mmCIF file of C-alpha atoms and ligand atoms in Angstrom:
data_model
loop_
_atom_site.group_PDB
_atom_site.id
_atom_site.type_symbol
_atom_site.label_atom_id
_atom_site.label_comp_id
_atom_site.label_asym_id
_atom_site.label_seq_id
_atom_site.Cartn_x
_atom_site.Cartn_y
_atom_site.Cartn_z
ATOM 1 C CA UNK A 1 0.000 0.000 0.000
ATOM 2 C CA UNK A 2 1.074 3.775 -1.033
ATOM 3 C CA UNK A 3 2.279 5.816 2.087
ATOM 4 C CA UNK A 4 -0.470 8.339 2.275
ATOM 5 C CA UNK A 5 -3.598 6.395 0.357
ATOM 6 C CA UNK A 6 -6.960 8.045 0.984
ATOM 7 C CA UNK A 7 -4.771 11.289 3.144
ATOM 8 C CA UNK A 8 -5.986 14.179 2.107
ATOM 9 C CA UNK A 9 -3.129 16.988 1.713
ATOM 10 C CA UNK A 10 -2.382 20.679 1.936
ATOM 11 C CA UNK A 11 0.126 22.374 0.524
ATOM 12 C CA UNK A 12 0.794 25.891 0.657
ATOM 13 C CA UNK A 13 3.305 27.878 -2.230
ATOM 14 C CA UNK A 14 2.760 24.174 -4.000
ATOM 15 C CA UNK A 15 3.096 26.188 -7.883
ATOM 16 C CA UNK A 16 6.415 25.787 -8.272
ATOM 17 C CA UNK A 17 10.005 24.918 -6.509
ATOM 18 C CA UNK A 18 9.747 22.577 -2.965
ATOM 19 C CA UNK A 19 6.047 23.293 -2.595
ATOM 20 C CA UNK A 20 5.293 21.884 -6.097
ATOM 21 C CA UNK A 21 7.871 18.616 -5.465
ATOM 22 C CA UNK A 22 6.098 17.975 -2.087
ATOM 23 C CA UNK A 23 2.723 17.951 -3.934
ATOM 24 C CA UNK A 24 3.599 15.634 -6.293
ATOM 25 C CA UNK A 25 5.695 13.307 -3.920
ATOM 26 C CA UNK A 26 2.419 13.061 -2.053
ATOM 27 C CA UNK A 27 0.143 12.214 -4.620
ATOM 28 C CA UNK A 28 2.495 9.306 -6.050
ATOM 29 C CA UNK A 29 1.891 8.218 -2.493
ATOM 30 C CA UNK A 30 -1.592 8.187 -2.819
ATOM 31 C CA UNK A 31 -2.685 11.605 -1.186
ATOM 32 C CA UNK A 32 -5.571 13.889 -2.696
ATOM 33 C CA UNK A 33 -3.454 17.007 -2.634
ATOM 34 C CA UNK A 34 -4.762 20.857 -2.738
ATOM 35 C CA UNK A 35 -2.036 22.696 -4.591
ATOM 36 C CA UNK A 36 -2.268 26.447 -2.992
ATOM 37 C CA UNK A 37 -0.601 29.182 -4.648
ATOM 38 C CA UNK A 38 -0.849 32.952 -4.720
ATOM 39 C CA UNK A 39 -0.291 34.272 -8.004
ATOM 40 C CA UNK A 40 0.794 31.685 -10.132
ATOM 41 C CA UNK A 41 -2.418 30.418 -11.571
ATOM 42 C CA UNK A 42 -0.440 28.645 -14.680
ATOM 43 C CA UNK A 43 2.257 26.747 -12.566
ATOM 44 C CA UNK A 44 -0.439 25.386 -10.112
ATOM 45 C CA UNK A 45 -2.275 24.318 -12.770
ATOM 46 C CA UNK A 46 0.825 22.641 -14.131
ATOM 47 C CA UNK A 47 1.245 20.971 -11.063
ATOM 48 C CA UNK A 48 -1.810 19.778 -10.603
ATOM 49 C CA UNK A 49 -2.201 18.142 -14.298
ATOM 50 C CA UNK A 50 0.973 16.619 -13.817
ATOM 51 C CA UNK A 51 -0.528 14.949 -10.713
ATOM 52 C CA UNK A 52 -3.556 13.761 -13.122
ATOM 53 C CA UNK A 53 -1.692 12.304 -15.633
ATOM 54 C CA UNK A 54 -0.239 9.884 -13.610
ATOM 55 C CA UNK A 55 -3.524 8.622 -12.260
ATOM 56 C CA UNK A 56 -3.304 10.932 -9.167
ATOM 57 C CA UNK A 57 -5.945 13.837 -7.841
ATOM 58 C CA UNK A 58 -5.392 17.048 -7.164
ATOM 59 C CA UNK A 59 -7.021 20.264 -7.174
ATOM 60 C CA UNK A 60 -5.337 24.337 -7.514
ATOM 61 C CA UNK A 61 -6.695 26.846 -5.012
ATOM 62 C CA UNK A 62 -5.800 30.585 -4.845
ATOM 63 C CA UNK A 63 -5.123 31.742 -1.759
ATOM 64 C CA UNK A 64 -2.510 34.337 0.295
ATOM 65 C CA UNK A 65 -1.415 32.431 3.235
ATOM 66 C CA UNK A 66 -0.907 35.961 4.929
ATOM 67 C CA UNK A 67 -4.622 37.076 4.493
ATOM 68 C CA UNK A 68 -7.092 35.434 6.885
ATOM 69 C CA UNK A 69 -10.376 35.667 4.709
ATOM 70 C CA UNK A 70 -8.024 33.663 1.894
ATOM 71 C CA UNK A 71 -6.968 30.978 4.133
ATOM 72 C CA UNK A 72 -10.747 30.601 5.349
ATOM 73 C CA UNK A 73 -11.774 29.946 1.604
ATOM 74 C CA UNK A 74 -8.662 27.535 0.845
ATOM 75 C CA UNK A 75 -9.812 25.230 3.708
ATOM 76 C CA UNK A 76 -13.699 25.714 2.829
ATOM 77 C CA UNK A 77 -12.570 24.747 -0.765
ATOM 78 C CA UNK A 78 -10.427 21.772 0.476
ATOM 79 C CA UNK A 79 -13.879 20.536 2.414
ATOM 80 C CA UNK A 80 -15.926 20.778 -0.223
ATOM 81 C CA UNK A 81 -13.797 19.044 -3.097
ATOM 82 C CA UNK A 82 -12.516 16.136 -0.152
ATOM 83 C CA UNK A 83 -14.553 16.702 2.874
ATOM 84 C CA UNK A 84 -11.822 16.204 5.740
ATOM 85 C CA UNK A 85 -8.251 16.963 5.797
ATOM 86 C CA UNK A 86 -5.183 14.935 7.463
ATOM 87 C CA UNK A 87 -1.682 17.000 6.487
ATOM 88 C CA UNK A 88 -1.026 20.286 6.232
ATOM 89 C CA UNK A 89 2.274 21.697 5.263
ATOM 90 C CA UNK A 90 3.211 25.012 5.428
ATOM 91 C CA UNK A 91 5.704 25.289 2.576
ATOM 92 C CA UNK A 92 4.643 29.346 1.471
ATOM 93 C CA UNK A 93 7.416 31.502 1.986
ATOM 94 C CA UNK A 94 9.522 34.374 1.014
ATOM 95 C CA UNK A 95 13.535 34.720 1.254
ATOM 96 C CA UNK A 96 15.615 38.047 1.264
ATOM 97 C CA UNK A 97 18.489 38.378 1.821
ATOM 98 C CA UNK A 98 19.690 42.658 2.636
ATOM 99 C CA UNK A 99 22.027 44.452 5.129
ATOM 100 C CA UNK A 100 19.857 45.530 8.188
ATOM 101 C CA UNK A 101 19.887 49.149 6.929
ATOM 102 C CA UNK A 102 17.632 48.457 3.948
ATOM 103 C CA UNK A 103 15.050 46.579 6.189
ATOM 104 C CA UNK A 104 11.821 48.798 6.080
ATOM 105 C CA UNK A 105 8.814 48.006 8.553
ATOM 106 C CA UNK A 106 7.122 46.494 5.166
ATOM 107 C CA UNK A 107 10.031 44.288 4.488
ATOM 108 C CA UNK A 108 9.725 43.121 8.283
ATOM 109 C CA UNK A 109 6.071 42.522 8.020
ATOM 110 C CA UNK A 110 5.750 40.847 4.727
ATOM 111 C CA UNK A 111 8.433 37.677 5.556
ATOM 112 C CA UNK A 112 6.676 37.663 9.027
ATOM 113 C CA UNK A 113 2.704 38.172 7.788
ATOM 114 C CA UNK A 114 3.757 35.162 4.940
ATOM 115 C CA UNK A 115 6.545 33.049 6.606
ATOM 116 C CA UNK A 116 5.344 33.057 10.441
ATOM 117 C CA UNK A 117 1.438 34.550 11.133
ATOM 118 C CA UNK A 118 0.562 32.183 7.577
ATOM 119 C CA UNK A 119 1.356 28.996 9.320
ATOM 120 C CA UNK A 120 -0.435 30.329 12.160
ATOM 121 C CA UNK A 121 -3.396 30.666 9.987
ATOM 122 C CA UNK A 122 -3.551 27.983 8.236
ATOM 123 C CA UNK A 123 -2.458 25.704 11.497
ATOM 124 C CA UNK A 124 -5.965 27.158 13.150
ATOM 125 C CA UNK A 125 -8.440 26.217 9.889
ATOM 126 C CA UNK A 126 -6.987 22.750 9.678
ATOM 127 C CA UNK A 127 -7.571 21.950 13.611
ATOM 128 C CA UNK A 128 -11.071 22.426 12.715
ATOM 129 C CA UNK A 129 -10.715 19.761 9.322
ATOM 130 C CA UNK A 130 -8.706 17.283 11.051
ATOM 131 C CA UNK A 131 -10.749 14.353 11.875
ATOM 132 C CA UNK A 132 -11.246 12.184 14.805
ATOM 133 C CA UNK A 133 -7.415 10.216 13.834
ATOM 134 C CA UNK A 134 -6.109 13.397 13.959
ATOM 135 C CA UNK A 135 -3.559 14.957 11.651
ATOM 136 C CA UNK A 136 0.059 15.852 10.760
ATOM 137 C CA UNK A 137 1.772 19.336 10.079
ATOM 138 C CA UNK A 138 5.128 19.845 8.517
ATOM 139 C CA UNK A 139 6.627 23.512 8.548
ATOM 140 C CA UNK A 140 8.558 24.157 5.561
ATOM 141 C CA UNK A 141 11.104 26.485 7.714
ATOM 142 C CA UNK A 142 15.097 26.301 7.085
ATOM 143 C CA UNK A 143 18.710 25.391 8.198
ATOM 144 C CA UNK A 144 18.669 29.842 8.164
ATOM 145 C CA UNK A 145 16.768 29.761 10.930
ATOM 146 C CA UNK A 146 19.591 27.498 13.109
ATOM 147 C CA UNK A 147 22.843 28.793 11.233
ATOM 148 C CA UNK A 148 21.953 32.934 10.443
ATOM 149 C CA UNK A 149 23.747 34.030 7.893
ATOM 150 C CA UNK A 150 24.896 37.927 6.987
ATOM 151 C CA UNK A 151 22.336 39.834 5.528
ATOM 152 C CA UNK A 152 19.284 36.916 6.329
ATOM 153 C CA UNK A 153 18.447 38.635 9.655
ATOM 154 C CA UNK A 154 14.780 38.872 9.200
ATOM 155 C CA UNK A 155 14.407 35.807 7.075
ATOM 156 C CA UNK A 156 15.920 33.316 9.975
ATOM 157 C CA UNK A 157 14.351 35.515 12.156
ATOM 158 C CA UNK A 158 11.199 34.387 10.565
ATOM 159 C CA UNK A 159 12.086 30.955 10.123
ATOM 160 C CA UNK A 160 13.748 30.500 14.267
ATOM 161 C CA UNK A 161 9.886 32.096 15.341
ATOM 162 C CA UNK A 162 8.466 29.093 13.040
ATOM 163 C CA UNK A 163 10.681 26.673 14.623
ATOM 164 C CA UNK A 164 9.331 27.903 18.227
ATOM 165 C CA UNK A 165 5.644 27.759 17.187
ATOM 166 C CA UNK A 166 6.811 23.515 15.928
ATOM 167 C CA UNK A 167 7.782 22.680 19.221
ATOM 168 C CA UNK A 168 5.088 24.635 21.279
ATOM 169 C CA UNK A 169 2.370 23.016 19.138
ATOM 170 C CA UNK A 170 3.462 19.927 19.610
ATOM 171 C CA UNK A 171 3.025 20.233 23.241
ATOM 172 C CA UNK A 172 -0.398 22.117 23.035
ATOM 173 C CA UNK A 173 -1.402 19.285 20.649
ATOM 174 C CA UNK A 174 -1.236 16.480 23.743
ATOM 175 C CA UNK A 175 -3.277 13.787 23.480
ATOM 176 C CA UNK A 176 -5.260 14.939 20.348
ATOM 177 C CA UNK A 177 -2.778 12.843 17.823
ATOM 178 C CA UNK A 178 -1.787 15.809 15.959
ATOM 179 C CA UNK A 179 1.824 15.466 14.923
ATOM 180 C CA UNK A 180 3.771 18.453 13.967
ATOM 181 C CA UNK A 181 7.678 19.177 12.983
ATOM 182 C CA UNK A 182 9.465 21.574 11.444
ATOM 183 C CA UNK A 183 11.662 20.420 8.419
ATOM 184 C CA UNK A 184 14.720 22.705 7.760
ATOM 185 C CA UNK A 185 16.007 22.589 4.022
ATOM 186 C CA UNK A 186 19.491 24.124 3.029
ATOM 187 C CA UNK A 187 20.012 25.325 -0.185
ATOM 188 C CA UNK A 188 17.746 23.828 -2.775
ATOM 189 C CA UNK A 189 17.594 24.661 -6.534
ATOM 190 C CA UNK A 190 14.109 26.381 -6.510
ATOM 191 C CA UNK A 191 12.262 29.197 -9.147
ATOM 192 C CA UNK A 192 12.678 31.360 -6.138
ATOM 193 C CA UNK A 193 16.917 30.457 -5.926
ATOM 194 C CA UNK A 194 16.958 31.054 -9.511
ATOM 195 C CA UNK A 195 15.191 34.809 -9.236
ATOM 196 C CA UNK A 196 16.955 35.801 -6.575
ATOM 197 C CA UNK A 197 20.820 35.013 -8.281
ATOM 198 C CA UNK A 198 21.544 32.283 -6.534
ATOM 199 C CA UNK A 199 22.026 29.325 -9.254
ATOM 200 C CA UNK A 200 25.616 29.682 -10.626
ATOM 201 C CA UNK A 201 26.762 32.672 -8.610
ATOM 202 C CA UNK A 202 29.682 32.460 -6.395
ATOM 203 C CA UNK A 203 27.514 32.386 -3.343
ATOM 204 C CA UNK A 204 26.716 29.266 -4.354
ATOM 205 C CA UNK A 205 29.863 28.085 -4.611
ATOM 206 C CA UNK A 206 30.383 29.040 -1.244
ATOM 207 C CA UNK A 207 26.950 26.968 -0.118
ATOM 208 C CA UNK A 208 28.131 23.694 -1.636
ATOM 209 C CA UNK A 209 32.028 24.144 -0.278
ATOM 210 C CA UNK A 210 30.306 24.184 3.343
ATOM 211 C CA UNK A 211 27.940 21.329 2.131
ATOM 212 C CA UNK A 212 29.812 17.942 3.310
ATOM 213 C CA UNK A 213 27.606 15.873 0.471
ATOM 214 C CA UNK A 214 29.128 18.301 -2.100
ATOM 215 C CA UNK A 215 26.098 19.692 -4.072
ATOM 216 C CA UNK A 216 22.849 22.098 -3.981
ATOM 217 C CA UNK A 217 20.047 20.442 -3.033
ATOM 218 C CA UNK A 218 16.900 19.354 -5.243
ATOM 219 C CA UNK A 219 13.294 19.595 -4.538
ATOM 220 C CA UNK A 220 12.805 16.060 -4.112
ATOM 221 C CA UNK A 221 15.865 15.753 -1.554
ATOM 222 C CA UNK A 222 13.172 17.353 0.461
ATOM 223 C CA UNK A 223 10.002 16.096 -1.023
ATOM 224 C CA UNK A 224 10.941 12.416 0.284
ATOM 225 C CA UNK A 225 11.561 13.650 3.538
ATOM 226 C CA UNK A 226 7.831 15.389 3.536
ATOM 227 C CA UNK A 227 6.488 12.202 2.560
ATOM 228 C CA UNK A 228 8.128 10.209 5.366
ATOM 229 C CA UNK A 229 7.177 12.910 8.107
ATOM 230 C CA UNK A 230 3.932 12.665 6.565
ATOM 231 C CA UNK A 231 2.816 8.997 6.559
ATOM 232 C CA UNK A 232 2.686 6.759 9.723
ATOM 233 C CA UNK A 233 6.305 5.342 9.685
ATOM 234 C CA UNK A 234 7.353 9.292 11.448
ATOM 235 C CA UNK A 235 4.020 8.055 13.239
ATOM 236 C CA UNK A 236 6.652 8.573 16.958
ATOM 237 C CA UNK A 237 7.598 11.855 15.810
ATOM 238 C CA UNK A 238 6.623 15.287 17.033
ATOM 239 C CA UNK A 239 7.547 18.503 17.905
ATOM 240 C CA UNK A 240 10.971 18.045 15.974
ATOM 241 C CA UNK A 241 13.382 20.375 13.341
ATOM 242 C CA UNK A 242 14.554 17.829 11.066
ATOM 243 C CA UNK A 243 17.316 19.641 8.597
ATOM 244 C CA UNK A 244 17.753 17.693 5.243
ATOM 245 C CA UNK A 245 20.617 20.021 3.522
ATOM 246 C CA UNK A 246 23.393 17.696 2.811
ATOM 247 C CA UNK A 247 25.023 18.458 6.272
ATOM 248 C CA UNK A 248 25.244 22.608 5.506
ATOM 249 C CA UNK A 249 27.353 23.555 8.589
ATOM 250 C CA UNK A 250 28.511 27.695 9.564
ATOM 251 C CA UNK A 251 29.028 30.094 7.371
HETATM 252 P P1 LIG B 301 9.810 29.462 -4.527
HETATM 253 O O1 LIG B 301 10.395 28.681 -5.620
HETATM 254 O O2 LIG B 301 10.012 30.947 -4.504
HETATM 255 O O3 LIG B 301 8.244 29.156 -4.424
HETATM 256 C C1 LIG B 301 7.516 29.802 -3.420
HETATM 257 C C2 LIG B 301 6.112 29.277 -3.390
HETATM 258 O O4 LIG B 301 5.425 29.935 -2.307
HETATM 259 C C3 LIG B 301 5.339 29.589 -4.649
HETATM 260 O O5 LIG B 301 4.442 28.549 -4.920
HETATM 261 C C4 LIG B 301 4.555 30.858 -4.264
HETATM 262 O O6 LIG B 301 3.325 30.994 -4.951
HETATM 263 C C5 LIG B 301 4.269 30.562 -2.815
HETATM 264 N N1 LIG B 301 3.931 31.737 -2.047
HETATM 265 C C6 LIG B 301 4.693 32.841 -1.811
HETATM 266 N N2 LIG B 301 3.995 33.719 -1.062
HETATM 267 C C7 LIG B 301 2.788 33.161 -0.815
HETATM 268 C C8 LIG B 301 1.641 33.562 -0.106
HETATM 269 N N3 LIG B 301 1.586 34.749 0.510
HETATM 270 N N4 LIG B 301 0.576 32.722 -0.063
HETATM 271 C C9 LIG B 301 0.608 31.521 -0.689
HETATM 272 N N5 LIG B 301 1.663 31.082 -1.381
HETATM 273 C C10 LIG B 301 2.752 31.908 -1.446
HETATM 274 O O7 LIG B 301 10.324 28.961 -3.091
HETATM 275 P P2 LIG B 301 11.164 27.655 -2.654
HETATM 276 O O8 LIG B 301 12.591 27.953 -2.881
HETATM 277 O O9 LIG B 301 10.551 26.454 -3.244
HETATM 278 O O10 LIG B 301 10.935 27.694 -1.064
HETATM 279 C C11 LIG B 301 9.794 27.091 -0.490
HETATM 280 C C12 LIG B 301 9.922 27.120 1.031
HETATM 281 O O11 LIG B 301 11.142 26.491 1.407
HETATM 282 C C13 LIG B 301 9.966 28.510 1.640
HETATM 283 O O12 LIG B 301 9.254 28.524 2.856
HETATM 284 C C14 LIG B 301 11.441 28.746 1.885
HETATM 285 O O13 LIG B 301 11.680 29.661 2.927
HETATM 286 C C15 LIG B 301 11.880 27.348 2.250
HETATM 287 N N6 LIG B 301 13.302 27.121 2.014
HETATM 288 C C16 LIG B 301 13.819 27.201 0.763
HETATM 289 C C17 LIG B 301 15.190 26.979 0.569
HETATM 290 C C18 LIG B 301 15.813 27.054 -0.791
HETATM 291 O O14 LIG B 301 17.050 27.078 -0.873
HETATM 292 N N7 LIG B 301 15.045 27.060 -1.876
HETATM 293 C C19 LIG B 301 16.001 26.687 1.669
HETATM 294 C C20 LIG B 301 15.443 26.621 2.935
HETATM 295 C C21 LIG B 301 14.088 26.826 3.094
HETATM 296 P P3 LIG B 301 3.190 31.953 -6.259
HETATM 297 O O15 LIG B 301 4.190 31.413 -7.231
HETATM 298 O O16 LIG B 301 1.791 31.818 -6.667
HETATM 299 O O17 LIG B 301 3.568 33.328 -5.775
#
């Protein structure tokens, strides 16, 4: 049997890079997956036929993880297409990297409204979906959050505060079966890597020579993880922050 038959899936930023990879992992597993995105209509889409044409199911829903009245909709969407829900992961997010005197109040407040108070939101709305077996959350967060680097004070900022609500969860969750663990990529070859310069510059040069395995990571390094965290053989494991980033040490 398939690691995640008849689970049905959330997962947020799922258009394109690790979101997209996680989506697809899931539904080769078995899961009926809800591929959010927020602007990306066309790569969600993508996604989601991709998922069809391998026998799979899989619907796209718009949604900004950072507006309340959108994350209301995506989980009234996900209950009407597949009536219950049993993993959510909270893969939406934003990365910038800028010296600490070009960080403006809006900079601040858009990684934390997307990367931190969206996981909060979308953490409430599937409480309410999770059925009586409970459910399992994976937080998309990252080896930044652990290992800061110069100029990524407000992105690991982000990402440490997402780490904190993991663990505190996982202790609020007693007794209701609700798993929930944090899993911290390094660098991965994303869309988002690619926009912001990343691919082929000498910072990534500098990424891999601190990366004991020797290479950038791919979206389905972490994609396999997601599954395992996600089906019942991580059924012992809670409240952890898992990094899967080649061994990515100081820099
Ligand atoms: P990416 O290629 O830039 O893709 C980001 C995804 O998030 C897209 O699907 C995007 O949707 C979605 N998204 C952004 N803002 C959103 C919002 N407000 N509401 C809903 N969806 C939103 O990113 P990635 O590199 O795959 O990274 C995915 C996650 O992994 C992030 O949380 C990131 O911090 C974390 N991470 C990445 C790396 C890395 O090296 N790539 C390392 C560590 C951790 P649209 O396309 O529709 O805007």
């Amino acid at each position: 049997m398939s690691k995640l038959e008849n689970k049905v899936a959330i997962v947020t930023g799922a258009s394109k890079g690790i979101g997209a990879a996680i989506a697809k992992h899931f539904a080769a597993e078995g899961a009926k997956v809800v591929v959010n995105y927020a602007s990306s209509k066309a790569g969600a889409e993508q996604v989601v036929q991709a998922i069809t044409d391998r026998g799979g199911t899989a619907i796209a829903v718009q949604g900004d993880v950072s507006k309340e009245a959108d994350v209301i909709r995506l989980f009234a969407e996900t209950k009407n297409a597949f009536g219950a829900l049993d993993i959510l992961v909270n893969n939406a997010g934003i990365y910038q990297y800028v010296p600490v005197e070009e960080v403006s109040a809006a900079f601040f407040h858009q990684h934390f409204n997307i990367n931190v108070l969206g996981s909060i939101l979308t953490i409430k709305e599937a409480l309410k979906l999770f059925g009586a077996n409970g459910g399992t959350i994976i937080n998309i967060s990252s080896v930044a959050g652990k290992v800061p680097m110069a100029t990524g004070s407000v992105y690991s900022a982000s990402k440490a505060a997402l780490d904190a609500i993991t663990i505190s969860l996982s202790k609020e969750f007693s007794g209701r079966n609700i798993r929930i663990n944090s899993l911290l990529p390094g660098s991965v070859e994303t869309e988002g890597t690619h926009s912001a310069g990343v691919a082929g510059s000498d910072f990534e040069k500098v990424l891999i020579g601190n990366t004991p395995l020797g290479r950038i990571g791919q979206p389905v390094d972490i994609a396999k993880v997601a599954v395992f965290l996600a089906s019942d053989d991580a059924a012992w494991i809670t409240g952890e922050k898992i990094s899967v980033s080649g061994g990515i040490y100081g820099l």
